[in-house]
Each structure stands twice: as C-alpha cells, then as structure tokens.
mmCIF file of C-alpha atoms in Angstrom:
data_model
loop_
_atom_site.group_PDB
_atom_site.id
_atom_site.type_symbol
_atom_site.label_atom_id
_atom_site.label_comp_id
_atom_site.label_asym_id
_atom_site.label_seq_id
_atom_site.Cartn_x
_atom_site.Cartn_y
_atom_site.Cartn_z
ATOM 1 C CA MET E 1 0.000 0.000 0.000
ATOM 2 C CA GLY E 2 2.820 2.383 0.824
ATOM 3 C CA LYS E 3 4.476 1.707 -2.522
ATOM 4 C CA VAL E 4 1.259 2.615 -4.335
ATOM 5 C CA LEU E 5 0.908 5.912 -2.450
ATOM 6 C CA ARG E 6 4.517 6.774 -3.131
ATOM 7 C CA LYS E 7 4.027 6.228 -6.907
ATOM 8 C CA LEU E 8 0.898 8.420 -6.927
ATOM 9 C CA GLN E 9 2.723 11.223 -5.125
ATOM 10 C CA SER E 10 5.886 10.916 -7.253
ATOM 11 C CA ASN E 11 6.771 13.747 -9.799
ATOM 12 C CA ASN E 12 8.624 11.394 -12.134
ATOM 13 C CA GLY E 13 7.273 11.810 -15.744
ATOM 14 C CA ALA E 14 5.645 15.240 -15.138
ATOM 15 C CA THR E 15 8.107 16.968 -17.481
ATOM 16 C CA LEU E 16 7.165 14.628 -20.329
ATOM 17 C CA MET E 17 3.455 15.338 -19.855
ATOM 18 C CA LEU E 18 4.018 19.091 -19.897
ATOM 19 C CA ALA E 19 6.089 18.788 -23.079
ATOM 20 C CA LEU E 20 3.340 16.829 -24.801
ATOM 21 C CA LEU E 21 0.746 19.395 -23.745
ATOM 22 C CA PHE E 22 2.957 22.268 -25.024
ATOM 23 C CA PHE E 23 3.433 20.470 -28.370
ATOM 24 C CA ILE E 24 -0.330 20.060 -28.821
ATOM 25 C CA VAL E 25 -0.948 23.776 -28.094
ATOM 26 C CA CYS E 26 1.774 24.844 -30.590
ATOM 27 C CA ALA E 27 0.457 22.505 -33.284
ATOM 28 C CA VAL E 28 -3.078 23.866 -32.974
ATOM 29 C CA THR E 29 -1.862 27.487 -32.980
ATOM 30 C CA GLY E 30 0.374 26.849 -36.021
ATOM 31 C CA SER E 31 -2.514 25.330 -37.955
ATOM 32 C CA MET E 32 -4.675 28.380 -37.234
ATOM 33 C CA ILE E 33 -1.914 30.752 -38.463
ATOM 34 C CA LEU E 34 -1.407 28.683 -41.629
ATOM 35 C CA VAL E 35 -5.130 28.721 -42.422
ATOM 36 C CA SER E 36 -5.274 32.479 -41.842
ATOM 37 C CA ALA E 37 -2.225 33.110 -44.064
ATOM 38 C CA THR E 38 -3.670 30.938 -46.847
ATOM 39 C CA ALA E 39 -6.954 32.848 -46.749
ATOM 40 C CA SER E 40 -5.132 36.207 -46.860
ATOM 41 C CA SER E 41 -3.013 35.031 -49.792
ATOM 42 C CA GLY E 42 -6.139 34.080 -51.699
ATOM 43 C CA ARG E 43 -7.670 37.504 -51.088
ATOM 44 C CA LEU E 44 -4.502 39.270 -52.268
ATOM 45 C CA GLU E 45 -4.332 37.150 -55.398
ATOM 46 C CA GLY E 46 -7.955 37.916 -56.188
ATOM 47 C CA MET E 47 -7.388 41.620 -55.586
ATOM 48 C CA SER E 48 -4.385 41.586 -57.941
ATOM 49 C CA LYS E 49 -6.393 40.056 -60.772
ATOM 50 C CA GLN E 50 -9.286 42.430 -60.166
ATOM 51 C CA ASP E 51 -7.145 45.577 -60.255
ATOM 52 C CA GLN E 52 -4.594 44.601 -62.886
ATOM 53 C CA ASN E 53 -6.497 46.556 -65.562
ATOM 54 C CA TYR E 54 -6.035 49.726 -63.524
ATOM 55 C CA TYR E 55 -2.350 49.052 -62.927
ATOM 56 C CA ALA E 56 -1.812 48.378 -66.649
ATOM 57 C CA VAL E 57 -3.388 51.694 -67.705
ATOM 58 C CA SER E 58 -1.707 53.763 -64.998
ATOM 59 C CA SER E 59 1.682 52.149 -65.729
ATOM 60 C CA ALA E 60 1.362 52.872 -69.460
ATOM 61 C CA ALA E 61 0.364 56.483 -68.736
ATOM 62 C CA ARG E 62 3.300 57.043 -66.397
ATOM 63 C CA PHE E 63 5.714 55.413 -68.834
ATOM 64 C CA LEU E 64 4.626 57.661 -71.723
ATOM 65 C CA GLU E 65 4.671 60.781 -69.558
ATOM 66 C CA LYS E 66 8.147 59.981 -68.228
ATOM 67 C CA THR E 67 9.512 59.171 -71.695
ATOM 68 C CA LEU E 68 8.164 62.249 -73.472
ATOM 69 C CA CYS E 69 8.982 64.664 -70.639
ATOM 70 C CA SER E 70 12.495 63.374 -70.091
ATOM 71 C CA GLU E 71 14.999 66.075 -69.133
ATOM 72 C CA ASP E 72 17.734 64.175 -70.960
ATOM 73 C CA THR E 73 16.293 64.407 -74.476
ATOM 74 C CA TYR E 74 14.168 66.691 -76.616
ATOM 75 C CA ILE E 75 13.089 67.046 -80.246
ATOM 76 C CA GLN E 76 14.758 69.542 -82.545
ATOM 77 C CA ALA E 77 13.332 70.608 -85.903
ATOM 78 C CA THR E 78 15.808 72.382 -88.192
ATOM 79 C CA ASP E 79 15.208 74.732 -91.125
ATOM 80 C CA LYS E 80 18.174 75.468 -93.392
ATOM 81 C CA LEU E 81 18.367 78.288 -95.936
ATOM 82 C CA GLU E 82 21.412 78.915 -98.143
ATOM 83 C CA ILE E 83 21.687 82.395 -99.653
ATOM 84 C CA THR E 84 24.058 83.050 -102.551
ATOM 85 C CA GLU E 85 24.663 86.514 -103.966
ATOM 86 C CA GLY E 86 26.783 87.401 -106.965
ATOM 87 C CA THR E 87 26.764 88.503 -110.594
ATOM 88 C CA LYS E 88 25.900 86.706 -113.798
ATOM 89 C CA PRO E 89 25.586 87.615 -117.505
ATOM 90 C CA ASP E 90 22.522 89.636 -118.417
ATOM 91 C CA PRO E 91 20.312 87.424 -120.636
ATOM 92 C CA ASP E 92 19.348 90.526 -122.660
ATOM 93 C CA ASP E 93 22.936 91.762 -123.012
ATOM 94 C CA PRO E 94 25.620 89.087 -122.508
ATOM 95 C CA GLU E 95 28.312 91.735 -122.298
ATOM 96 C CA LYS E 96 26.778 93.084 -119.084
ATOM 97 C CA GLU E 97 26.711 91.600 -115.607
ATOM 98 C CA ILE E 98 23.678 91.723 -113.361
ATOM 99 C CA GLU E 99 23.434 91.050 -109.661
ATOM 100 C CA TYR E 100 21.387 88.125 -108.443
ATOM 101 C CA THR E 101 20.365 86.431 -105.196
ATOM 102 C CA GLU E 102 19.580 82.737 -105.065
ATOM 103 C CA TYR E 103 17.849 80.949 -102.192
ATOM 104 C CA HIS E 104 18.192 77.233 -101.553
ATOM 105 C CA TYR E 105 15.648 76.183 -98.920
ATOM 106 C CA TYR E 106 16.005 72.655 -97.550
ATOM 107 C CA PRO E 107 13.108 70.526 -96.232
ATOM 108 C CA PRO E 108 12.888 70.602 -92.410
ATOM 109 C CA GLU E 109 14.602 67.812 -90.496
ATOM 110 C CA LEU E 110 13.642 66.391 -87.113
ATOM 111 C CA ASP E 111 16.123 64.881 -84.663
ATOM 112 C CA ILE E 112 16.137 63.543 -81.113
ATOM 113 C CA MET E 113 18.732 65.529 -79.173
ATOM 114 C CA GLU E 114 20.737 64.521 -76.114
ATOM 115 C CA SER E 115 20.665 67.423 -73.646
ATOM 116 C CA THR E 116 23.094 65.908 -71.123
ATOM 117 C CA THR E 117 26.026 67.081 -73.240
ATOM 118 C CA ASN E 118 27.196 70.653 -73.761
ATOM 119 C CA PRO E 119 26.404 71.575 -76.450
ATOM 120 C CA PRO E 120 23.530 69.120 -77.040
ATOM 121 C CA THR E 121 24.277 66.349 -79.539
ATOM 122 C CA LYS E 122 22.099 64.456 -81.978
ATOM 123 C CA LYS E 123 21.035 61.109 -80.536
ATOM 124 C CA ASP E 124 18.943 59.872 -83.446
ATOM 125 C CA GLU E 125 16.978 61.028 -86.474
ATOM 126 C CA LEU E 126 13.211 61.262 -86.132
ATOM 127 C CA THR E 127 11.867 60.064 -89.475
ATOM 128 C CA SER E 128 8.950 57.798 -88.566
ATOM 129 C CA GLY E 129 6.608 56.778 -85.776
ATOM 130 C CA ILE E 130 3.580 58.343 -84.113
ATOM 131 C CA LEU E 131 5.435 61.386 -82.795
ATOM 132 C CA PHE E 132 6.866 62.123 -86.247
ATOM 133 C CA ASP E 133 3.415 61.756 -87.803
ATOM 134 C CA LEU E 134 1.890 64.168 -85.273
ATOM 135 C CA LEU E 135 4.618 66.804 -85.698
ATOM 136 C CA THR E 136 4.459 66.652 -89.512
ATOM 137 C CA ASP E 137 0.678 66.394 -90.033
ATOM 138 C CA ASP E 138 0.993 63.002 -91.676
ATOM 139 C CA GLY E 139 -2.324 61.899 -93.176
ATOM 140 C CA ILE E 140 -3.899 65.382 -93.432
ATOM 141 C CA ASP E 141 -4.561 65.914 -97.128
ATOM 142 C CA GLU E 142 -5.010 69.061 -99.224
ATOM 143 C CA GLU E 143 -8.745 69.158 -98.516
ATOM 144 C CA HIS E 144 -8.053 69.688 -94.816
ATOM 145 C CA VAL E 145 -5.254 72.253 -94.940
ATOM 146 C CA ASP E 146 -6.919 74.327 -92.230
ATOM 147 C CA ASP E 147 -6.776 71.330 -89.885
ATOM 148 C CA ARG E 148 -3.005 71.059 -90.047
ATOM 149 C CA VAL E 149 -1.299 71.495 -86.700
ATOM 150 C CA THR E 150 2.179 72.542 -87.857
ATOM 151 C CA ASN E 151 3.756 74.368 -90.795
ATOM 152 C CA TYR E 152 5.888 71.350 -91.724
ATOM 153 C CA ILE E 153 4.134 70.545 -95.012
ATOM 154 C CA LYS E 154 4.033 74.221 -95.963
ATOM 155 C CA LYS E 155 7.775 74.501 -95.377
ATOM 156 C CA LYS E 156 8.498 71.260 -97.221
ATOM 157 C CA GLU E 157 6.510 72.327 -100.275
ATOM 158 C CA ALA E 158 8.397 75.655 -100.387
ATOM 159 C CA SER E 159 11.808 73.956 -100.367
ATOM 160 C CA GLY E 160 14.038 74.131 -103.422
ATOM 161 C CA VAL E 161 16.047 76.733 -105.336
ATOM 162 C CA SER E 162 14.420 80.073 -106.104
ATOM 163 C CA GLU E 163 15.215 83.728 -106.717
ATOM 164 C CA ASP E 164 12.447 84.695 -104.295
ATOM 165 C CA TYR E 165 12.940 84.670 -100.534
ATOM 166 C CA PRO E 166 10.944 81.784 -99.009
ATOM 167 C CA GLU E 167 8.719 83.446 -96.397
ATOM 168 C CA GLU E 168 7.895 79.987 -95.040
ATOM 169 C CA PHE E 169 11.368 79.981 -93.478
ATOM 170 C CA ASN E 170 10.135 82.581 -90.960
ATOM 171 C CA ASP E 171 7.045 80.620 -89.894
ATOM 172 C CA LYS E 172 6.824 79.074 -86.439
ATOM 173 C CA TRP E 173 6.552 75.316 -86.138
ATOM 174 C CA PHE E 174 3.043 75.213 -84.673
ATOM 175 C CA LYS E 175 0.339 77.084 -86.547
ATOM 176 C CA GLY E 176 -1.222 78.643 -83.466
ATOM 177 C CA ARG E 177 0.242 78.950 -79.970
ATOM 178 C CA LYS E 178 -2.184 79.292 -77.094
ATOM 179 C CA GLU E 179 -2.926 82.811 -75.889
ATOM 180 C CA SER E 180 -6.024 82.522 -73.705
ATOM 181 C CA GLY E 181 -5.838 78.928 -72.579
ATOM 182 C CA TYR E 182 -6.918 75.779 -74.368
ATOM 183 C CA THR E 183 -9.954 73.531 -74.336
ATOM 184 C CA GLY E 184 -8.106 70.292 -73.706
ATOM 185 C CA VAL E 185 -10.945 68.374 -75.344
ATOM 186 C CA PHE E 186 -9.991 65.064 -76.895
ATOM 187 C CA PRO E 187 -11.716 64.730 -80.290
ATOM 188 C CA ASP E 188 -13.963 61.911 -81.359
ATOM 189 C CA ASP E 189 -12.151 58.592 -81.570
ATOM 190 C CA GLU E 190 -13.030 58.338 -85.266
ATOM 191 C CA SER E 191 -11.120 61.518 -86.088
ATOM 192 C CA PRO E 192 -8.454 60.889 -88.776
ATOM 193 C CA TYR E 193 -6.034 63.147 -86.872
ATOM 194 C CA ILE E 194 -5.725 60.734 -83.952
ATOM 195 C CA LYS E 195 -2.743 58.386 -84.052
ATOM 196 C CA LYS E 196 -3.173 55.012 -82.352
ATOM 197 C CA THR E 197 -0.974 52.192 -81.129
ATOM 198 C CA VAL E 198 -1.022 49.352 -78.566
ATOM 199 C CA LEU E 199 1.370 48.918 -75.627
ATOM 200 C CA SER E 200 2.053 45.688 -73.740
ATOM 201 C CA VAL E 201 2.478 46.072 -69.984
ATOM 202 C CA HIS E 202 4.458 43.489 -67.980
ATOM 203 C CA SER E 203 4.884 43.210 -64.204
ATOM 204 C CA LYS E 204 8.467 43.146 -62.921
ATOM 205 C CA SER E 205 7.792 40.092 -60.772
ATOM 206 C CA GLY E 206 6.132 38.238 -63.614
ATOM 207 C CA GLU E 207 3.137 37.412 -61.393
ATOM 208 C CA LEU E 208 0.687 39.226 -63.651
ATOM 209 C CA GLU E 209 0.089 38.268 -67.239
ATOM 210 C CA SER E 210 1.023 40.684 -70.029
ATOM 211 C CA LEU E 211 -1.787 43.189 -70.575
ATOM 212 C CA LYS E 212 -2.412 45.382 -73.611
ATOM 213 C CA VAL E 213 -3.266 49.072 -73.430
ATOM 214 C CA ASP E 214 -4.744 51.068 -76.314
ATOM 215 C CA VAL E 215 -2.979 54.419 -76.754
ATOM 216 C CA SER E 216 -4.499 57.304 -78.748
ATOM 217 C CA MET E 217 -2.608 60.573 -79.341
ATOM 218 C CA TYR E 218 -3.872 63.939 -80.550
ATOM 219 C CA LEU E 219 -1.825 67.124 -81.039
ATOM 220 C CA ASP E 220 -3.588 70.487 -81.445
ATOM 221 C CA LYS E 221 -2.424 73.693 -83.119
ATOM 222 C CA ALA E 222 -1.306 75.179 -79.806
ATOM 223 C CA GLY E 223 1.164 72.370 -79.268
ATOM 224 C CA ILE E 224 -0.930 70.583 -76.635
ATOM 225 C CA LEU E 225 -0.458 66.815 -76.846
ATOM 226 C CA MET E 226 -3.256 64.683 -75.406
ATOM 227 C CA ILE E 227 -2.714 60.966 -74.851
ATOM 228 C CA LYS E 228 -5.531 58.605 -73.895
ATOM 229 C CA CYS E 229 -4.655 55.210 -72.388
ATOM 230 C CA GLU E 230 -7.395 52.570 -72.175
ATOM 231 C CA ASN E 231 -7.603 48.856 -71.504
ATOM 232 C CA HIS E 232 -7.444 46.850 -74.706
ATOM 233 C CA ILE E 233 -10.706 44.946 -75.143
ATOM 234 C CA ASP E 234 -10.407 41.551 -76.761
ATOM 235 C CA PRO E 235 -13.828 40.578 -78.219
ATOM 236 C CA GLU E 236 -12.941 36.906 -77.778
ATOM 237 C CA ASN E 237 -12.310 37.321 -74.055
ATOM 238 C CA ASP E 238 -15.469 37.587 -71.948
ATOM 239 C CA ASN E 239 -13.567 37.937 -68.667
ATOM 240 C CA ILE E 240 -12.554 41.557 -69.172
ATOM 241 C CA GLY E 241 -13.418 42.879 -65.722
ATOM 242 C CA ASN E 242 -13.297 46.563 -64.871
ATOM 243 C CA THR E 243 -11.884 48.836 -67.583
ATOM 244 C CA TYR E 244 -10.081 52.128 -67.022
ATOM 245 C CA SER E 245 -9.090 55.173 -69.054
ATOM 246 C CA MET E 246 -6.559 57.908 -68.297
ATOM 247 C CA LEU E 247 -5.809 61.149 -70.162
ATOM 248 C CA ILE E 248 -2.375 62.799 -70.208
ATOM 249 C CA LYS E 249 -2.025 66.441 -71.273
ATOM 250 C CA LEU E 250 1.417 67.713 -72.266
ATOM 251 C CA ASP E 251 2.508 71.120 -73.488
ATOM 252 C CA CYS E 252 5.048 70.991 -76.319
ATOM 253 C CA ASN E 253 6.976 74.169 -75.604
ATOM 254 C CA GLU E 254 8.573 75.728 -78.705
ATOM 255 C CA THR E 255 11.724 77.848 -78.552
ATOM 256 C CA ILE E 256 13.535 79.179 -81.625
ATOM 257 C CA GLU E 257 17.219 79.903 -82.134
ATOM 258 C CA MET E 258 18.715 81.518 -85.234
ATOM 259 C CA LYS E 259 22.242 80.873 -86.513
ATOM 260 C CA THR E 260 24.100 82.371 -89.474
ATOM 261 C CA THR E 261 27.357 81.067 -90.948
ATOM 262 C CA GLY E 262 29.467 81.898 -94.011
ATOM 263 C CA THR E 263 30.221 85.152 -95.828
ATOM 264 C CA ARG E 264 27.957 87.936 -97.028
ATOM 265 C CA ASP E 265 27.888 86.565 -100.579
ATOM 266 C CA ASP E 266 27.511 82.928 -99.558
ATOM 267 C CA ARG E 267 25.863 82.383 -96.211
ATOM 268 C CA THR E 268 23.616 79.874 -94.504
ATOM 269 C CA LYS E 269 20.796 80.636 -92.117
ATOM 270 C CA ILE E 270 19.643 77.942 -89.730
ATOM 271 C CA ARG E 271 16.483 78.102 -87.651
ATOM 272 C CA GLU E 272 16.313 75.544 -84.832
ATOM 273 C CA TYR E 273 13.015 74.737 -83.148
ATOM 274 C CA SER E 274 13.482 73.063 -79.762
ATOM 275 C CA LEU E 275 10.340 71.117 -78.864
ATOM 276 C CA LYS E 276 10.168 70.060 -75.210
ATOM 277 C CA PHE E 277 7.195 68.417 -73.548
ATOM 278 C CA LYS E 278 5.984 69.471 -70.101
ATOM 279 C CA THR E 279 3.294 67.710 -68.072
ATOM 280 C CA LEU E 280 0.069 69.649 -67.585
ATOM 281 C CA SER E 281 -2.083 66.928 -66.028
ATOM 282 C CA ILE E 282 -2.740 63.205 -65.696
ATOM 283 C CA GLU E 283 -6.350 62.408 -64.908
ATOM 284 C CA LYS E 284 -9.072 59.838 -65.290
ATOM 285 C CA SER E 285 -10.860 59.974 -68.616
ATOM 286 C CA LYS E 286 -14.504 59.334 -69.266
#
C-alpha cells in the first residue's frame, strides 16, 4: 500500500506530460496561423487580378509621360536656308553683268537631341513613328489644310532653289500657340487626326500576365499633346473585368534659335526649333 501511495505522489514523468501538452498547443496554434495566411493570400491574389487593368493603364500612362517629358532628351526641328549673292551675264545683253540672289531652302529635319552634353548632340533622327506623324501632319490631305497642326508641309513644299525669298522659313513650327488657354478636349475617336498604337504592360515580378493598353494621341495647333490610355478589349475574351481610361495632357513648348554662318555673298541661315514636352495633367478619362 505504501508503494502505491509513493508512486501516486511521485513527480517522475511530469516533465514529459508538460512537453506533450505544449506540443499540442503549438500545433493547434500553427494550424490556425497557416489557415489564416492561406486565406489572406487568396484575397490578395484575387485583388491583384481584379485591379490589374487599372495598374496596366496607370503604368502605361506614367511610362509615356516619363519618356516624353524626359529632361535628358528633346526634339529639334531644323530649317536650313542657303543664300548666294553674286553677278551673272545679263540674258538681254551678254556683255553686261547683273546682280542676283539665289535661295536654296532645304526641307525641315527632325532629330532627337541629347541634352546631357554641352552643347547638345544628336542622338537619333526622327523620321517615322507616331510622334513624327503628329509633328508633320501626316495623313492630313489638301482638302483639310486648315486642320493642319504645324507648318511642316508648308515649309516642305516651299523647299528648293528660287530667286524669291521663301517666307515659309520665318514661320513658327506650330500654326497657333495658345494665348487665352486651351480647351483640352480630346476629339472623337473616329477623327483621322488621332494616331493610335497598342502597348504591352508586364509586371516586374512576372506574377501578372502581359496586358495590352490602347494608346491614342492627338496634337492640337497650340502644341498641346493629349494621350488617352485605355484597356485593350479583346472581343474573344469575356472575362474583361473593370476597364479604365486615363488622359495625359502635355505642353510641347517651342523655342527658336537663329544661326548664321558663311560670308555675305555665300551664307547659310539655320532656324532651330526646340520642342520640349511638359506635363500639364494626368487624370481619369470618361
């Protein structure tokens, strides 16, 4: 009987029981945390898929705004006029000499300039693409001359050799700079003066699938560039979700610098138009 009482009162094995109890409590708590984390992960994944259309549009808008308004580069349009003065035989009296002035006006050229160097250097020629089309009124025919934004075509048509001074050389790049503000109204999407393209947006982590964004650009006579970014709608995909649209407004500031080289009888005049974009606003579009 005494041995039985001593065994009941003994503490041998108590540590093992406590350890087992502690293990059970930790296991239950760990399971609860794992379930909670799994549920939160599912909610975050669902939120990512739901909002990826917004992130695609906003990312495309920020990318375009950052690229066009870069402080490292700008667009330069150049007009070149060679003036030659001298004497030549008089067609009515070959024994006499008459004075003459000849003008050789070259078509305007557009370049992308690197402003990080002093003086700025040419980074690349701008001969194609949406920006070139907008700055040269590509696609606007003779029937819509009044709708042209710049004087590029007018200057180009006046190029060549002539005895008359080409007044087009003195024209500004944009046909009408703003004086009392601007409307900032994006025209109807069917307008032939809107240039369109599609951008593909990728996430850095690769967790989101590549999404396409429709980009529409319109440049007005005051040099205001409006860019609309919208989710690309695939008619074969029913699971489009929420769609978003953002409108970027940029002011293409125009500054002009004149240069003259050569002698009085044989000189070259160069007019450089520096076109630099500045952000006016980035907002939701209807």
